[in-house]
Amino acid sequence: MKVLPFAAATLPAATNLYRVQRPATGASGHAVGSVRLPPSPARRGRFDLAARHVAAFALDAETAVYETFARSNSRAVSLSLLGAREMLHVQTTVDVPVLDARPHVHGWPFVTAARYAATQDEADEADTVHRLFGVLYASAQRQGAHCVALFDKPLGAAASVLSTLSTGTAVPLHAASGTLHPAVVGALVGAQLPLVP
């Protein structure tokens, strides 16, 4: 594998982070504050680590919807799935040092490939070699947008990275009244995807 040049960045305190996730429903899963994750860590996504929980966020709400529902291989967006998810908005409360993978992005649309082994290796290196707390990267679903994967590891003596995030707010993507979150509307229009039941 080709070794990529190393670049670090800092997510400053008060950086807005957005995540589409399942709302709290019982004791299943792993929660850190308002962030909900699968029960056990695993290599599911682009910058996941094998033995540590990783939470992916977008730096804006519309990109969070693109990353979840309006992906490049999507043909429609389901109202029932939207109704089963919420938009979480949190902020960093401290500076968070991360690997900056944005310079490694290839020309559009090649960043959409779902071959994750190389990027997971990059996350491993950021974690163990450089002692960083996540990876800042270009969205593979929305050109010009950025995301961050935060490793849930100790940032200080008493707190993990995810536990330092603000309490945040979570709102439904599809409210009982029938209204859609504005970020969903923007992503549907931008991706030109129809709504289906």
Coordinates of N, CA, C and O in Angstrom, one line a residue:
M1 N 0.8 -1.2 0.0 CA 0.0 0.0 0.0 C 0.9 1.2 0.0 O 1.9 1.3 0.7
K2 N 0.5 2.2 -0.8 CA 1.2 3.5 -0.9 C 1.1 4.3 0.4 O 0.0 4.4 1.0
V3 N 2.2 4.8 1.0 CA 2.1 5.6 2.2 C 1.8 7.0 1.8 O 2.4 7.6 0.9
L4 N 0.7 7.5 2.4 CA 0.2 8.9 2.1 C 0.9 9.9 3.0 O 1.2 9.6 4.1
P5 N 1.1 11.1 2.5 CA 1.7 12.1 3.3 C 0.8 12.5 4.5 O -0.4 12.5 4.4
F6 N 1.5 12.7 5.6 CA 0.7 12.9 6.9 C 0.4 14.4 7.0 O 1.2 15.3 6.7
A7 N -0.8 14.7 7.4 CA -1.2 16.1 7.6 C -2.2 16.0 8.8 O -3.1 15.2 8.9
A8 N -2.0 16.9 9.8 CA -2.9 17.0 10.9 C -3.7 18.3 10.8 O -3.4 19.2 10.1
A9 N -4.8 18.3 11.5 CA -5.7 19.5 11.6 C -6.3 19.5 13.0 O -6.2 18.5 13.8
T10 N -6.9 20.6 13.4 CA -7.6 20.7 14.7 C -9.0 21.1 14.4 O -9.3 22.1 13.7
L11 N -10.0 20.3 15.0 CA -11.4 20.8 15.1 C -11.4 21.7 16.3 O -11.3 21.3 17.4
P12 N -11.6 23.0 16.1 CA -11.6 23.9 17.2 C -12.9 23.8 18.0 O -13.9 23.2 17.6
A13 N -12.8 24.2 19.3 CA -14.0 24.2 20.1 C -15.1 25.0 19.4 O -14.8 25.9 18.7
A14 N -16.3 24.6 19.6 CA -17.5 25.2 19.0 C -17.7 24.8 17.5 O -18.5 25.5 16.8
T15 N -17.0 23.8 17.1 CA -17.3 23.3 15.7 C -18.6 22.5 15.7 O -18.9 21.7 16.5
N16 N -19.5 22.9 14.8 CA -20.8 22.2 14.6 C -20.6 20.9 14.0 O -20.0 20.8 12.9
L17 N -21.3 19.9 14.5 CA -21.2 18.5 14.0 C -22.7 18.0 13.9 O -23.5 18.2 14.8
Y18 N -23.0 17.3 12.8 CA -24.3 16.8 12.5 C -24.2 15.3 12.2 O -23.3 14.8 11.5
R19 N -25.2 14.5 12.7 CA -25.3 13.1 12.5 C -26.7 12.6 12.4 O -27.5 13.0 13.2
V20 N -27.0 11.8 11.4 CA -28.3 11.1 11.3 C -28.1 9.8 12.1 O -27.2 9.0 11.8
Q21 N -29.0 9.5 13.0 CA -28.9 8.3 13.9 C -30.3 7.9 14.3 O -31.3 8.6 14.1
R22 N -30.3 6.7 14.9 CA -31.6 6.2 15.4 C -31.8 6.8 16.8 O -30.9 7.1 17.5
P23 N -33.1 7.2 17.1 CA -33.4 7.7 18.4 C -33.2 6.7 19.5 O -33.1 5.5 19.2
A24 N -33.2 7.2 20.7 CA -33.0 6.2 21.8 C -34.3 5.3 21.9 O -35.4 5.8 22.0
T25 N -34.0 4.0 21.9 CA -35.1 3.1 22.1 C -34.6 1.9 22.9 O -34.1 0.9 22.5
G26 N -34.7 2.1 24.2 CA -34.3 1.0 25.1 C -32.8 1.0 25.4 O -32.1 2.0 25.1
A27 N -32.3 -0.1 25.8 CA -30.9 -0.2 26.3 C -30.0 -0.8 25.2 O -28.8 -1.0 25.5
S28 N -30.5 -1.0 24.0 CA -29.6 -1.6 23.0 C -28.7 -0.6 22.4 O -28.9 0.6 22.4
G29 N -27.5 -1.0 22.0 CA -26.5 -0.1 21.5 C -25.6 0.5 22.5 O -25.6 0.1 23.7
H30 N -24.8 1.4 22.0 CA -23.8 2.1 22.9 C -24.0 3.6 22.8 O -24.0 4.1 21.7
A31 N -24.2 4.2 23.9 CA -24.5 5.7 23.8 C -23.4 6.4 24.7 O -23.0 5.9 25.7
V32 N -22.9 7.5 24.1 CA -22.1 8.4 24.8 C -22.7 9.8 24.7 O -22.8 10.4 23.7
G33 N -23.3 10.2 25.8 CA -24.1 11.4 25.8 C -25.2 11.2 24.8 O -26.0 10.2 24.9
S34 N -25.4 12.1 23.9 CA -26.5 12.0 22.9 C -26.1 11.2 21.7 O -27.0 11.1 20.8
V35 N -24.9 10.8 21.6 CA -24.4 10.0 20.4 C -24.7 8.5 20.6 O -24.3 7.9 21.6
R36 N -25.5 8.0 19.6 CA -25.8 6.5 19.7 C -25.1 5.8 18.6 O -25.1 6.1 17.5
L37 N -24.5 4.6 19.1 CA -23.7 3.8 18.2 C -24.1 2.4 18.3 O -24.8 2.0 19.3
P38 N -23.6 1.5 17.4 CA -23.9 0.1 17.5 C -23.3 -0.5 18.8 O -22.4 0.1 19.4
P39 N -23.8 -1.6 19.3 CA -23.3 -2.1 20.6 C -21.8 -2.4 20.7 O -21.2 -2.1 21.7
S40 N -21.2 -2.8 19.6 CA -19.8 -3.1 19.7 C -19.0 -2.5 18.5 O -19.6 -2.4 17.4
P41 N -17.8 -2.1 18.8 CA -17.0 -1.5 17.6 C -16.7 -2.6 16.6 O -16.6 -3.7 16.9
A42 N -16.7 -2.1 15.3 CA -16.3 -3.0 14.2 C -16.0 -2.1 13.0 O -16.3 -1.0 13.0
R43 N -15.4 -2.8 12.0 CA -15.0 -2.1 10.8 C -16.2 -2.1 9.8 O -16.2 -2.8 8.9
R44 N -17.1 -1.1 10.0 CA -18.3 -1.0 9.2 C -18.1 0.1 8.2 O -18.7 0.0 7.1
G45 N -17.5 1.2 8.5 CA -17.4 2.3 7.7 C -16.0 2.7 7.3 O -15.0 2.1 7.6
R46 N -15.9 3.8 6.6 CA -14.7 4.3 5.9 C -13.5 4.4 6.9 O -12.4 4.1 6.5
F47 N -13.7 5.0 8.0 CA -12.6 5.2 9.0 C -12.8 4.5 10.3 O -12.3 5.0 11.3
D48 N -13.5 3.4 10.3 CA -13.8 2.7 11.6 C -12.5 1.9 12.0 O -11.7 1.5 11.2
L49 N -12.4 1.8 13.3 CA -11.4 1.0 14.0 C -12.0 -0.3 14.4 O -13.2 -0.4 14.7
A50 N -11.1 -1.3 14.6 CA -11.6 -2.6 14.9 C -12.0 -2.7 16.4 O -13.0 -3.4 16.7
A51 N -11.3 -2.0 17.3 CA -11.6 -2.2 18.7 C -12.0 -1.0 19.5 O -12.0 -0.9 20.7
R52 N -12.4 0.1 18.7 CA -12.8 1.3 19.4 C -14.0 1.9 18.6 O -14.0 1.9 17.4
H53 N -15.0 2.4 19.4 CA -16.2 3.0 18.7 C -15.7 4.2 18.0 O -14.9 5.0 18.4
V54 N -16.3 4.4 16.8 CA -16.1 5.6 16.0 C -17.4 6.2 15.6 O -18.3 5.5 15.1
A55 N -17.6 7.5 15.7 CA -18.8 8.2 15.4 C -18.5 9.1 14.2 O -17.6 10.0 14.3
A56 N -19.3 8.9 13.1 CA -19.1 9.8 11.9 C -20.1 11.0 12.0 O -21.3 10.8 12.3
F57 N -19.6 12.1 11.7 CA -20.4 13.4 11.6 C -20.1 14.1 10.3 O -19.0 14.0 9.8
A58 N -21.1 14.9 9.9 CA -20.8 15.8 8.8 C -20.7 17.2 9.4 O -21.2 17.5 10.6
L59 N -20.1 18.1 8.7 CA -19.9 19.5 9.2 C -21.1 20.4 8.9 O -21.1 21.5 9.3
D60 N -22.1 19.8 8.2 CA -23.4 20.5 8.0 C -24.5 19.5 7.9 O -24.2 18.3 7.6
A61 N -25.7 19.9 8.2 CA -26.8 19.0 8.3 C -27.2 18.3 7.0 O -27.5 17.1 6.9
E62 N -27.1 19.1 5.9 CA -27.5 18.5 4.6 C -26.5 17.4 4.2 O -27.0 16.3 3.7
T63 N -25.3 17.6 4.4 CA -24.3 16.5 4.1 C -24.5 15.3 5.0 O -24.4 14.1 4.5
A64 N -25.0 15.4 6.2 CA -25.3 14.3 7.0 C -26.4 13.4 6.4 O -26.4 12.2 6.4
V65 N -27.4 14.1 5.8 CA -28.5 13.4 5.1 C -27.9 12.7 3.8 O -28.2 11.6 3.5
Y66 N -27.1 13.4 3.1 CA -26.4 12.8 1.9 C -25.7 11.5 2.3 O -25.8 10.5 1.6
E67 N -24.9 11.6 3.4 CA -24.1 10.5 3.8 C -25.0 9.3 4.2 O -24.5 8.1 4.1
T68 N -26.2 9.5 4.6 CA -27.0 8.4 5.1 C -28.1 8.0 4.1 O -28.2 6.8 3.9
F69 N -28.8 8.9 3.5 CA -29.9 8.6 2.6 C -29.7 8.9 1.1 O -30.4 8.3 0.3
A70 N -29.0 9.9 0.8 CA -28.9 10.4 -0.6 C -27.5 10.0 -1.2 O -26.9 10.8 -1.9
R71 N -27.1 8.8 -0.9 CA -25.8 8.3 -1.3 C -25.8 8.1 -2.9 O -26.9 8.1 -3.5
S72 N -24.7 8.1 -3.5 CA -24.6 8.0 -4.9 C -25.3 6.8 -5.5 O -25.7 6.9 -6.7
N73 N -25.5 5.7 -4.8 CA -26.1 4.5 -5.3 C -27.6 4.5 -5.0 O -28.3 3.5 -5.3
S74 N -28.1 5.5 -4.3 CA -29.6 5.5 -3.9 C -30.4 5.8 -5.1 O -30.1 6.6 -6.0
R75 N -31.6 5.2 -5.1 CA -32.6 5.5 -6.2 C -33.8 6.2 -5.7 O -34.6 6.7 -6.4
A76 N -34.1 6.1 -4.3 CA -35.2 6.8 -3.7 C -34.9 6.9 -2.2 O -34.0 6.2 -1.7
V77 N -35.7 7.7 -1.5 CA -35.6 7.8 -0.1 C -36.9 7.4 0.5 O -38.0 7.9 0.1
S78 N -36.9 6.6 1.5 CA -38.1 6.0 2.2 C -38.5 6.9 3.3 O -37.8 7.2 4.3
L79 N -39.8 7.3 3.3 CA -40.4 8.1 4.4 C -40.4 7.3 5.7 O -40.2 7.8 6.8
S80 N -40.6 6.0 5.6 CA -40.6 5.1 6.8 C -39.2 5.1 7.5 O -39.1 5.2 8.7
L81 N -38.1 5.1 6.6 CA -36.8 5.1 7.2 C -36.5 6.5 7.8 O -35.8 6.6 8.8
L82 N -36.9 7.5 7.1 CA -36.7 8.9 7.6 C -37.4 9.0 9.0 O -36.8 9.6 9.9
G83 N -38.6 8.4 9.1 CA -39.3 8.5 10.3 C -38.7 7.8 11.5 O -39.0 8.0 12.7
A84 N -37.8 6.9 11.2 CA -37.1 6.1 12.2 C -35.7 6.7 12.5 O -34.9 6.0 13.2
R85 N -35.4 7.9 12.1 CA -34.1 8.5 12.3 C -34.3 9.9 12.8 O -35.3 10.6 12.6
E86 N -33.2 10.5 13.4 CA -33.2 11.8 13.9 C -31.9 12.5 13.4 O -31.0 11.8 13.1
M87 N -32.0 13.8 13.4 CA -30.8 14.6 13.1 C -30.2 15.1 14.5 O -30.9 15.9 15.2
L88 N -29.0 14.7 14.8 CA -28.3 15.1 16.0 C -27.4 16.3 15.6 O -26.6 16.2 14.7
H89 N -27.5 17.4 16.4 CA -26.6 18.5 16.3 C -25.8 18.7 17.6 O -26.5 18.9 18.6
V90 N -24.5 18.5 17.6 CA -23.7 18.8 18.7 C -22.6 19.7 18.3 O -22.4 20.0 17.2
Q91 N -21.8 20.1 19.3 CA -20.6 21.0 19.1 C -19.4 20.4 19.9 O -19.6 19.8 21.0
T92 N -18.2 20.6 19.4 CA -17.1 20.3 20.1 C -17.0 21.3 21.3 O -17.3 22.5 21.1
T93 N -16.5 20.9 22.4 CA -16.3 21.9 23.5 C -14.8 22.1 23.8 O -14.5 23.0 24.6
V94 N -14.0 21.3 23.2 CA -12.5 21.5 23.3 C -11.9 21.3 21.9 O -12.6 20.8 21.0
D95 N -10.7 21.8 21.7 CA -10.0 21.5 20.5 C -9.7 20.0 20.3 O -9.2 19.4 21.3
V96 N -9.9 19.5 19.1 CA -9.7 18.0 18.9 C -8.7 17.8 17.8 O -9.1 18.1 16.6
P97 N -7.5 17.3 18.0 CA -6.6 17.1 17.0 C -7.0 15.8 16.2 O -7.3 14.8 16.7
V98 N -7.0 16.0 14.8 CA -7.4 14.9 13.9 C -6.4 14.8 12.7 O -5.7 15.7 12.4
L99 N -6.5 13.7 12.1 CA -5.8 13.5 10.8 C -6.6 14.2 9.7 O -7.8 14.1 9.7
D100 N -5.9 15.0 8.9 CA -6.6 15.6 7.8 C -6.4 14.8 6.5 O -5.3 14.9 5.9
A101 N -7.4 14.1 6.1 CA -7.3 13.2 5.0 C -7.9 13.9 3.7 O -7.9 13.3 2.6
R102 N -8.3 15.1 3.8 CA -8.9 15.9 2.7 C -7.9 16.0 1.5 O -8.3 15.9 0.4
P103 N -6.6 16.2 1.8 CA -5.7 16.3 0.6 C -5.5 15.0 -0.2 O -5.0 15.1 -1.3
H104 N -6.0 13.9 0.4 CA -5.8 12.6 -0.3 C -7.0 12.3 -1.2 O -6.9 11.3 -1.9
V105 N -8.0 13.1 -1.3 CA -9.2 12.8 -2.1 C -8.8 12.8 -3.6 O -8.1 13.7 -4.0
H106 N -9.4 11.9 -4.3 CA -9.2 11.9 -5.8 C -10.3 12.7 -6.4 O -11.3 13.1 -5.8
G107 N -10.2 12.9 -7.7 CA -11.2 13.7 -8.4 C -12.6 13.0 -8.3 O -12.7 11.8 -8.3
W108 N -13.6 13.9 -8.3 CA -15.0 13.4 -8.3 C -15.3 12.7 -9.6 O -14.8 13.1 -10.6
P109 N -15.9 11.5 -9.7 CA -16.7 10.9 -8.6 C -15.9 9.7 -8.0 O -16.5 8.8 -7.4
F110 N -14.6 9.6 -8.2 CA -13.9 8.4 -7.8 C -13.9 8.3 -6.2 O -13.7 7.2 -5.7
V111 N -14.2 9.3 -5.5 CA -14.2 9.2 -4.0 C -15.4 8.4 -3.5 O -15.5 8.1 -2.3
T112 N -16.3 8.0 -4.4 CA -17.5 7.3 -4.0 C -17.2 5.8 -3.8 O -18.1 5.1 -3.3
A113 N -16.1 5.3 -4.1 CA -15.8 3.9 -4.0 C -16.0 3.4 -2.6 O -15.6 4.1 -1.6
A114 N -16.5 2.2 -2.4 CA -16.8 1.6 -1.1 C -15.7 0.7 -0.7 O -15.9 -0.3 0.1
R115 N -14.5 0.8 -1.1 CA -13.4 0.0 -0.7 C -12.7 0.7 0.5 O -12.0 1.7 0.3
Y116 N -13.0 0.1 1.7 CA -12.6 0.8 2.9 C -11.3 0.3 3.5 O -10.8 1.0 4.5
A117 N -10.6 -0.7 3.0 CA -9.5 -1.2 3.7 C -8.4 -0.2 3.8 O -7.8 0.0 4.9
A118 N -8.1 0.6 2.8 CA -7.0 1.6 2.8 C -7.4 2.7 3.8 O -6.5 3.2 4.6
T119 N -8.6 3.2 3.8 CA -9.0 4.3 4.7 C -9.0 3.8 6.2 O -8.7 4.6 7.1
Q120 N -9.4 2.6 6.4 CA -9.4 2.0 7.7 C -7.9 1.9 8.2 O -7.7 2.2 9.4
D121 N -7.0 1.5 7.3 CA -5.6 1.5 7.7 C -5.1 2.9 8.1 O -4.3 3.1 9.0
E122 N -5.6 3.9 7.4 CA -5.2 5.3 7.6 C -5.8 5.7 9.0 O -5.1 6.4 9.8
A123 N -7.0 5.3 9.4 CA -7.5 5.5 10.7 C -6.7 4.9 11.8 O -6.4 5.5 12.8
D124 N -6.3 3.6 11.5 CA -5.4 2.9 12.5 C -4.2 3.7 12.8 O -3.7 3.9 13.9
E125 N -3.5 4.2 11.7 CA -2.3 5.0 11.8 C -2.6 6.3 12.6 O -1.8 6.7 13.4
A126 N -3.6 6.9 12.3 CA -4.0 8.2 13.0 C -4.1 7.9 14.5 O -3.7 8.7 15.3
D127 N -4.7 6.8 14.8 CA -5.0 6.4 16.2 C -3.7 6.0 16.9 O -3.4 6.5 18.0
T128 N -3.0 5.0 16.4 CA -1.9 4.4 17.1 C -0.6 5.1 16.9 O 0.2 5.2 17.9
V129 N -0.3 5.5 15.7 CA 1.0 6.1 15.4 C 1.1 7.6 15.8 O 2.0 8.0 16.5
H130 N 0.0 8.3 15.4 CA 0.0 9.7 15.6 C -0.7 10.2 16.8 O -0.7 11.4 17.1
R131 N -1.4 9.2 17.5 CA -2.1 9.5 18.7 C -3.2 10.7 18.5 O -3.4 11.5 19.4
L132 N -3.9 10.6 17.4 CA -4.9 11.6 17.1 C -6.3 11.0 17.5 O -6.4 9.9 17.8
F133 N -7.3 11.9 17.3 CA -8.6 11.5 17.9 C -9.7 11.4 16.8 O -10.9 11.3 17.1
G134 N -9.3 11.3 15.5 CA -10.2 11.2 14.5 C -9.6 11.5 13.1 O -8.4 11.7 13.0
V135 N -10.5 11.5 12.1 CA -10.1 11.8 10.7 C -11.1 12.8 10.1 O -12.3 12.5 10.1
L136 N -10.5 13.9 9.6 CA -11.3 14.9 8.9 C -11.2 14.5 7.4 O -10.1 14.3 6.9
Y137 N -12.3 14.4 6.7 CA -12.2 13.9 5.3 C -13.3 14.5 4.4 O -14.3 15.0 4.9
A138 N -13.1 14.4 3.1 CA -14.0 14.9 2.2 C -15.2 14.0 2.0 O -15.0 12.7 2.0
S139 N -16.4 14.5 2.0 CA -17.6 13.6 1.8 C -17.5 12.9 0.5 O -17.1 13.5 -0.5
A140 N -17.8 11.6 0.5 CA -17.8 10.8 -0.7 C -19.2 10.9 -1.4 O -19.4 10.4 -2.5
Q141 N -20.1 11.6 -0.8 CA -21.5 11.7 -1.3 C -21.9 13.0 -1.8 O -22.8 13.2 -2.5
R142 N -21.2 14.1 -1.3 CA -21.5 15.4 -1.7 C -20.3 16.2 -1.9 O -19.5 16.5 -1.0
Q143 N -20.1 16.6 -3.2 CA -18.9 17.3 -3.6 C -18.7 18.6 -2.8 O -19.6 19.4 -2.6
G144 N -17.5 18.8 -2.3 CA -17.1 20.0 -1.6 C -17.5 20.0 -0.1 O -17.2 21.0 0.6
A145 N -18.1 19.0 0.4 CA -18.5 18.9 1.8 C -17.5 18.1 2.6 O -16.7 17.3 2.0
H146 N -17.5 18.3 3.9 CA -16.6 17.6 4.7 C -17.3 16.9 5.9 O -18.3 17.3 6.4
C147 N -16.6 15.8 6.3 CA -17.1 15.0 7.4 C -15.9 14.7 8.4 O -14.7 14.9 8.0
V148 N -16.2 14.2 9.6 CA -15.2 13.8 10.5 C -15.6 12.5 11.2 O -16.8 12.3 11.5
A149 N -14.7 11.6 11.4 CA -14.9 10.4 12.1 C -14.1 10.6 13.4 O -12.9 10.8 13.4
L150 N -14.8 10.6 14.6 CA -14.2 10.8 15.9 C -14.1 9.4 16.6 O -15.0 8.7 16.7
F151 N -12.9 9.2 17.1 CA -12.6 7.9 17.8 C -13.0 8.2 19.3 O -12.6 9.1 19.9
D152 N -13.7 7.2 19.8 CA -14.1 7.4 21.2 C -13.0 6.9 22.1 O -13.0 5.7 22.6
K153 N -12.0 7.7 22.3 CA -10.9 7.4 23.1 C -10.6 8.5 24.1 O -11.1 9.6 23.9
P154 N -9.9 8.2 25.2 CA -9.6 9.3 26.2 C -8.9 10.5 25.6 O -7.9 10.4 25.0
L155 N -9.5 11.7 25.8 CA -9.0 12.9 25.4 C -8.2 13.6 26.5 O -7.2 14.3 26.3
G156 N -8.6 13.3 27.7 CA -8.0 13.8 28.9 C -8.1 12.8 30.0 O -8.4 11.6 29.8
A157 N -7.8 13.2 31.2 CA -7.7 12.2 32.3 C -9.1 11.6 32.6 O -9.2 10.4 33.0
A158 N -10.2 12.4 32.4 CA -11.5 11.9 32.8 C -12.5 11.8 31.7 O -13.7 11.4 31.9
A159 N -12.2 12.2 30.5 CA -13.2 12.3 29.4 C -12.7 11.7 28.1 O -11.6 11.9 27.7
S160 N -13.7 11.0 27.4 CA -13.4 10.5 26.1 C -13.8 11.6 25.1 O -14.5 12.6 25.5
V161 N -13.4 11.5 23.9 CA -13.7 12.5 22.9 C -15.2 12.7 22.8 O -15.7 13.9 22.8
L162 N -16.0 11.7 22.6 CA -17.4 11.8 22.5 C -18.1 12.4 23.7 O -19.0 13.1 23.6
S163 N -17.5 12.1 24.9 CA -18.1 12.7 26.1 C -17.9 14.2 26.3 O -18.5 14.8 27.1
T164 N -16.9 14.7 25.5 CA -16.7 16.2 25.6 C -17.6 17.0 24.6 O -17.6 18.2 24.7
L165 N -18.3 16.3 23.8 CA -19.3 17.0 22.9 C -20.4 17.6 23.7 O -20.8 17.1 24.8
S166 N -20.9 18.7 23.2 CA -22.1 19.4 23.9 C -23.2 18.4 23.9 O -23.3 17.5 23.1
T167 N -24.2 18.6 24.8 CA -25.4 17.8 24.9 C -26.1 17.7 23.6 O -26.5 16.6 23.2
G168 N -26.2 18.8 22.9 CA -26.8 18.8 21.6 C -28.3 18.7 21.6 O -29.0 18.6 22.6
T169 N -28.8 18.7 20.4 CA -30.3 18.6 20.1 C -30.5 17.6 19.1 O -29.7 17.4 18.1
A170 N -31.6 16.9 19.2 CA -32.0 15.9 18.2 C -33.4 16.2 17.7 O -34.3 16.3 18.6
V171 N -33.6 16.2 16.4 CA -35.0 16.5 15.9 C -35.3 15.4 14.9 O -34.4 14.9 14.2
P172 N -36.6 15.1 14.7 CA -37.0 14.0 13.7 C -36.7 14.5 12.3 O -36.8 15.7 12.0
L173 N -36.3 13.5 11.4 CA -36.2 13.9 10.0 C -37.5 13.9 9.3 O -37.7 14.7 8.4
H174 N -38.5 13.2 9.8 CA -39.9 13.2 9.3 C -40.8 13.3 10.5 O -41.0 12.3 11.2
A175 N -41.3 14.4 10.8 CA -42.2 14.6 12.0 C -43.5 14.0 11.8 O -44.0 13.8 10.7
A176 N -44.2 13.7 12.9 CA -45.5 13.1 12.9 C -46.5 14.0 12.1 O -47.5 13.5 11.5
S177 N -46.3 15.3 12.1 CA -47.2 16.2 11.3 C -47.0 16.1 9.8 O -47.8 16.6 9.0
G178 N -46.0 15.3 9.4 CA -45.7 15.1 8.0 C -44.6 16.0 7.4 O -44.2 15.8 6.3
T179 N -44.1 16.9 8.2 CA -43.1 17.8 7.7 C -41.7 17.1 7.7 O -41.4 16.3 8.5
L180 N -40.9 17.5 6.7 CA -39.5 17.0 6.6 C -38.5 18.0 7.1 O -38.7 19.2 6.9
H181 N -37.5 17.5 7.7 CA -36.4 18.4 8.1 C -35.8 19.1 6.9 O -35.7 18.5 5.8
P182 N -35.5 20.4 7.0 CA -35.0 21.2 5.9 C -33.8 20.5 5.2 O -33.6 20.6 4.0
A183 N -32.9 19.9 6.0 CA -31.8 19.2 5.4 C -32.2 18.1 4.5 O -31.5 17.8 3.5
V184 N -33.3 17.4 4.8 CA -33.8 16.3 4.0 C -34.3 16.9 2.7 O -34.0 16.4 1.6
V185 N -35.0 18.0 2.8 CA -35.6 18.6 1.6 C -34.4 19.0 0.6 O -34.4 18.8 -0.6
G186 N -33.4 19.7 1.2 CA -32.3 20.1 0.4 C -31.5 18.9 -0.2 O -31.2 19.0 -1.4
A187 N -31.4 17.8 0.5 CA -30.7 16.7 -0.1 C -31.5 16.0 -1.2 O -31.0 15.6 -2.2
L188 N -32.9 15.9 -1.0 CA -33.7 15.3 -2.0 C -33.7 16.1 -3.3 O -33.6 15.6 -4.4
V189 N -33.7 17.4 -3.2 CA -33.6 18.3 -4.4 C -32.3 18.2 -5.0 O -32.2 18.0 -6.2
G190 N -31.2 18.3 -4.2 CA -29.9 18.2 -4.7 C -29.5 16.9 -5.4 O -28.8 16.9 -6.4
A191 N -30.0 15.8 -4.8 CA -29.7 14.5 -5.4 C -30.7 14.0 -6.4 O -30.6 13.0 -7.0
Q192 N -31.8 14.8 -6.5 CA -32.9 14.5 -7.4 C -33.5 13.1 -7.2 O -33.6 12.3 -8.1
L193 N -33.8 12.8 -5.9 CA -34.3 11.5 -5.5 C -35.8 11.7 -5.1 O -36.2 12.6 -4.4
P194 N -36.6 10.7 -5.5 CA -38.0 10.7 -5.1 C -38.2 10.1 -3.7 O -37.4 9.4 -3.2
L195 N -39.3 10.5 -3.1 CA -39.7 10.0 -1.8 C -40.6 8.8 -2.1 O -41.5 8.9 -3.0
V196 N -40.4 7.7 -1.4 CA -41.3 6.5 -1.5 C -41.8 6.2 0.0 O -41.2 6.6 0.9
P197 N -42.9 5.4 0.1 CA -43.4 5.1 1.4 C -42.3 4.4 2.2 O -42.1 4.5 3.4

